[in-house]
Coordinates of C-alpha atoms in Angstrom, one line a residue:
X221 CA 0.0 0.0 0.0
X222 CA 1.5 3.4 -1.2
X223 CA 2.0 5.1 1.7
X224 CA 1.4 8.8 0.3
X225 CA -2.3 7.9 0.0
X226 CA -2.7 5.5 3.0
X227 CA -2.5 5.5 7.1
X228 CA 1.1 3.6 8.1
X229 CA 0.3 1.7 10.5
X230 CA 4.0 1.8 11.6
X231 CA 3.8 5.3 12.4
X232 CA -0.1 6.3 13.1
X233 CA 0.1 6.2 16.6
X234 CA 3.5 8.3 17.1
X235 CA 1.7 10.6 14.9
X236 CA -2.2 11.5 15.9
X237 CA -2.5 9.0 18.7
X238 CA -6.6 7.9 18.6
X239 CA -7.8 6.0 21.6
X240 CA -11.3 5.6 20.8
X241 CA -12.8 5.5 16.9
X242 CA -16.8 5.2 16.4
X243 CA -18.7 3.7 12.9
X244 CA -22.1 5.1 11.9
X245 CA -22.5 1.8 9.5
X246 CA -24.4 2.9 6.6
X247 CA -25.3 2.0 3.2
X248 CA -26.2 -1.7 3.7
X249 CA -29.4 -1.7 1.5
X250 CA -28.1 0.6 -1.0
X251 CA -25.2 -1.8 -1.2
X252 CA -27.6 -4.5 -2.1
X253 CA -30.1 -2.5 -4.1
X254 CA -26.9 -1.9 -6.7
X255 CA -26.6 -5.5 -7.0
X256 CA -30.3 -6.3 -7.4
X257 CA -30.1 -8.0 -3.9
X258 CA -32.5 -7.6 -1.2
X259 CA -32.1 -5.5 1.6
X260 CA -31.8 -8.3 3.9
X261 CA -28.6 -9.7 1.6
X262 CA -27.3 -6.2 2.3
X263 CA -27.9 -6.3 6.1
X264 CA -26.0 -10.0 6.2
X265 CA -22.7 -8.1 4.0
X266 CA -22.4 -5.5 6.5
X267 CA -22.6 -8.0 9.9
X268 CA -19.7 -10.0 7.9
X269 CA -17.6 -6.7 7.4
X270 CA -17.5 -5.8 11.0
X271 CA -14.8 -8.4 12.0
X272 CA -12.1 -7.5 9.9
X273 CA -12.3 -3.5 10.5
X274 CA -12.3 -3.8 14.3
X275 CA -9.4 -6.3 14.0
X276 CA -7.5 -3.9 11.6
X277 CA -8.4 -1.1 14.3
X278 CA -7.3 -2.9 17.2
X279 CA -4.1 -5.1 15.7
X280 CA -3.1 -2.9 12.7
X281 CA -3.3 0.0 14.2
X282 CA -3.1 -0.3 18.3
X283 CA -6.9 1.4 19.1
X284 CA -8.5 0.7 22.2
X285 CA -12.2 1.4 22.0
X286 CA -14.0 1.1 19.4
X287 CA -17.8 1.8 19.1
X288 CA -20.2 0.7 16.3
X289 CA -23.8 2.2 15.8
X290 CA -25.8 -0.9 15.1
X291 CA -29.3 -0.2 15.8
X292 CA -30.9 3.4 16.7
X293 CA -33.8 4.3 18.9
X294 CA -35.3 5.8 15.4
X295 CA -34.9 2.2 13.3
X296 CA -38.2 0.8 15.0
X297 CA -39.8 2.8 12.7
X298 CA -38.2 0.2 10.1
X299 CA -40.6 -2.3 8.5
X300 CA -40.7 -5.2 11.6
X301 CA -39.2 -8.1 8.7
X302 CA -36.0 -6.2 8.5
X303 CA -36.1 -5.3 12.5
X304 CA -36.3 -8.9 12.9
X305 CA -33.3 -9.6 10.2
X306 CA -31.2 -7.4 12.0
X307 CA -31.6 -9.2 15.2
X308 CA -31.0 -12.5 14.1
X309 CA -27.8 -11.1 12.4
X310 CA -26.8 -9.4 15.7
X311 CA -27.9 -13.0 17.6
X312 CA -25.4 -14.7 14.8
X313 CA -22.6 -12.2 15.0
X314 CA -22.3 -12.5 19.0
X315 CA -22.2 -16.4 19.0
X316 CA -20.2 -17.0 16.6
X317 CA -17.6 -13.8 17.4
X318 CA -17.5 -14.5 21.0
X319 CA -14.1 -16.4 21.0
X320 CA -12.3 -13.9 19.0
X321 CA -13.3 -11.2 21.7
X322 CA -12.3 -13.7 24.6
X323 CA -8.2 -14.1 22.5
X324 CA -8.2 -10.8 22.1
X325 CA -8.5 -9.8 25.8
X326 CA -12.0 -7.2 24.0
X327 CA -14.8 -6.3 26.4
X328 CA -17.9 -6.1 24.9
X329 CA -20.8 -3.2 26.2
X330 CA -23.9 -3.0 24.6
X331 CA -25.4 0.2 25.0
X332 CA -28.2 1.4 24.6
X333 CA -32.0 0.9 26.4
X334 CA -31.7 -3.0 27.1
X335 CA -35.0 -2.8 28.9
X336 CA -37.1 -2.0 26.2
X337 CA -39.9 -4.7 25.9
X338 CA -39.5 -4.6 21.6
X339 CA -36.2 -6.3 22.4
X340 CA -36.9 -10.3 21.7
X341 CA -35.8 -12.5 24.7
X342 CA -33.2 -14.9 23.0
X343 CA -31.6 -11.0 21.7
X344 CA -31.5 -10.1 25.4
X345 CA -30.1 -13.7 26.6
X346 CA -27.0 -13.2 24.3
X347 CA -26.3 -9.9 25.0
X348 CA -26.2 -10.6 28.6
X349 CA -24.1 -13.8 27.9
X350 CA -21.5 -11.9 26.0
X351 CA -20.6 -8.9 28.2
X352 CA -20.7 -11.5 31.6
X353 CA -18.5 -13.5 29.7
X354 CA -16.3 -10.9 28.3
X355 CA -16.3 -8.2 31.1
X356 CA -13.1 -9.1 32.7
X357 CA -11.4 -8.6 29.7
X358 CA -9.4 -5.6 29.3
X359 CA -7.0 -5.0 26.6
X360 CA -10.0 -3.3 23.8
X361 CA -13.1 -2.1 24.4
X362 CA -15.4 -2.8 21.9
X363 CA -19.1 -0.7 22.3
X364 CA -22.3 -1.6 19.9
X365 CA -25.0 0.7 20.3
X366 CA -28.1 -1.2 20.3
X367 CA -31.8 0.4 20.8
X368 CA -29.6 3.6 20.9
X369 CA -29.7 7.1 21.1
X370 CA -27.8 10.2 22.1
X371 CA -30.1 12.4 23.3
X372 CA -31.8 9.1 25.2
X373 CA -27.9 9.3 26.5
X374 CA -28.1 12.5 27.8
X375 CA -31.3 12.3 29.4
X376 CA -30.5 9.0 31.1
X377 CA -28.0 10.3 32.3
X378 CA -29.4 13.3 33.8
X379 CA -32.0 11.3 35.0
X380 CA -29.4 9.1 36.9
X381 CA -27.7 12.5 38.6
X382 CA -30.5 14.1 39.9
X383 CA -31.4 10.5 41.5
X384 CA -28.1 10.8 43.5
X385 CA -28.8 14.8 44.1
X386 CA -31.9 13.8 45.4
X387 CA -31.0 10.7 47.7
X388 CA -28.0 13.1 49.2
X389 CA -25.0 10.9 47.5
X390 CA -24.0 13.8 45.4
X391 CA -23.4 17.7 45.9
X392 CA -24.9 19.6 43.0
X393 CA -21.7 22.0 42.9
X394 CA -20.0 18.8 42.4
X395 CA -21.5 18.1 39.0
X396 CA -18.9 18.8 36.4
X397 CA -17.9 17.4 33.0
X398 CA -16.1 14.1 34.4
X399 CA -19.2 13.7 36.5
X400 CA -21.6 13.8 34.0
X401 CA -19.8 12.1 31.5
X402 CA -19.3 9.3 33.6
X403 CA -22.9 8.8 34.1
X404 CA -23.4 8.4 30.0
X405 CA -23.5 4.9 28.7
X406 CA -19.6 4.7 28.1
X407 CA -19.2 5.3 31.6
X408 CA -14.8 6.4 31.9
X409 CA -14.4 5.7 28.2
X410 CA -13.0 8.3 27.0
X411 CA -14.6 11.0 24.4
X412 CA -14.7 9.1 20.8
X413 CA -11.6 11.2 18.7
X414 CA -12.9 9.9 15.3
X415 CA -16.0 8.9 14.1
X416 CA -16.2 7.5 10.6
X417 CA -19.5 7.7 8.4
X418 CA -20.0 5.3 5.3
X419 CA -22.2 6.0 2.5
X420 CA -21.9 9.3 1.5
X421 CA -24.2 11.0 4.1
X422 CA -23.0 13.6 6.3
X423 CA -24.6 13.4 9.5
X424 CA -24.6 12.1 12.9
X425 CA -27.9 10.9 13.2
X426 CA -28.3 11.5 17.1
X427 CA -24.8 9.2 17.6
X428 CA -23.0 10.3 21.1
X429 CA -23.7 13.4 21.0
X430 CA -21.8 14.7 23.8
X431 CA -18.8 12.2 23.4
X432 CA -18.4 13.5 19.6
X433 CA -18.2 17.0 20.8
X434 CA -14.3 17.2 19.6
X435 CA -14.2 14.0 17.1
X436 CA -12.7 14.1 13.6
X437 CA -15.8 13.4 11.5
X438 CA -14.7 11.8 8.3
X439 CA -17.4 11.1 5.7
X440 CA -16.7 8.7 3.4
X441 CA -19.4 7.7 -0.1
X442 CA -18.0 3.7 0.5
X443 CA -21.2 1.7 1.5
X444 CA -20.3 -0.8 4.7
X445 CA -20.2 -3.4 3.2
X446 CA -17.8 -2.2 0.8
X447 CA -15.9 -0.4 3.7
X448 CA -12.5 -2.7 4.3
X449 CA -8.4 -2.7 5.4
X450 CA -8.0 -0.6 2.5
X451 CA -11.2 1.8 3.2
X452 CA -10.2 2.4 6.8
X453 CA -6.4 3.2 5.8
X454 CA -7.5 6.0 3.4
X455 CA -9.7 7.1 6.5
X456 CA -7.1 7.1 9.2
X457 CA -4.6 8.3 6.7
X458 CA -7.1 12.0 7.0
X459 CA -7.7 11.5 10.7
X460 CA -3.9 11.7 11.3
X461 CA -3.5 14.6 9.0
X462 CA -6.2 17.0 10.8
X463 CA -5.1 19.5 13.4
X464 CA -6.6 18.7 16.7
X465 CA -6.7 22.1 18.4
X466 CA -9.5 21.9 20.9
X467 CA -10.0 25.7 21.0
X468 CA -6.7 26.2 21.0
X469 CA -4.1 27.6 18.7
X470 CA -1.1 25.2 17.9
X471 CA 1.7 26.5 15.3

């Protein structure tokens, strides 16, 4: 791989270090629409992609977190066929995934409103099973968004603070930043420093909303399941080349 037009791997980290990288996966039925597929086909191509981008993110490249947007508080308003594909795919994905995460020392969080009653029960059975089993794990963190939404993040989370206000176990001149960020469904996870969207859309769709407030945002047309090794290079190769300034001035 040229490396004028591509991330090195080699030298990323010594360069823009990134501790935490975030995927809004989009594109899958337009993916499959293209090749006369159905939507479905296209939901199955992007599940299949997600295993060799967060390997290249954590092994290629030395990331710690990373956190994909898999299903949104807004995609119950999606016909209830492909809600139902998209489950079984997220059932099939943790099963048969689950021993890569335990070799590669990953934690796995979903997060997201678990309680909701839409969820099906074998969906809810699995995701408990997987972060029991992998919560002791700690070399990567790796986040899926499930029944998600930032704003619902926010909210929670203020809900959760002026619980402990109210029962006395916290001072309300206490509250700052690290406070109520660690409230938020990423708890001590650090802010996200890059989030990548595929597809060609350029939005973030009500994804972490306060833990993008200083991310790279990096749009790219590639569908997901289109987006590979190669795909994530070009993206990391612009990530490492932006000036993270946070306010300030750096010459």
């Amino acid at each position: 791989m040229a490396k004028e037009n591509l991330a090195d791997p080699q030298g990323f980290q010594q360069r823009a270090p990134l501790r935490h990288i975030a995927f809004i996966m989009d594109g899958n039925g337009r993916w499959a629409k293209k090749r006369l597929l159905p939507r479905s086909a296209g939901h199955k191509a992007g599940v299949d992609r997600i295993h060799e981008v967060i390997d290249c993110a954590f092994e290629d490249y030395g990331i710690y977190a990373a956190t994909l947007f898999c299903f949104s508080t807004e995609n119950w308003n999606r016909p209830q066929k492909e809600i139902d594909t998209l489950f079984r795919l997220l059932n099939e994905f943790f099963k048969k995934e689950i021993d890569y995460f335990m070799k590669k020392g990953t934690r796995i969080n979903v997060l997201g409103n678990l309680e909701d009653p839409r969820i099906p029960e074998d969906v809810r059975k699995t995701i408990q099973e997987s972060t029991e089993e992998t919560k002791n794990n700690t070399k990567h963190v790796f986040n899926v968004l499930f029944n998600y939404g930032g704003r619902y993040d926010i909210l929670q989370s203020t809900r959760r603070i002026s619980e402990e206000v109210k029962e006395g176990k916290l001072d309300p001149s206490a509250i700052d930043e690290k406070v109520f960020s660690s409230h938020l469904l990423t708890g001590e996870l650090s802010d996200i420093d890059c989030l990548i969207r595929t597809s060609g859309e350029e939005r973030i769709s009500n994804c972490c909303l306060y833990q993008v407030a200083y991310a790279e945002l990096i749009f790219t047309p590639t569908y997901w399941p289109s987006f590979d090794k190669k795909e994530l290079a070009k993206c990391l190769y612009e990530y490492e080349h932006r000036n993270r300034r946070f306010g300030a001035i750096k010459e």
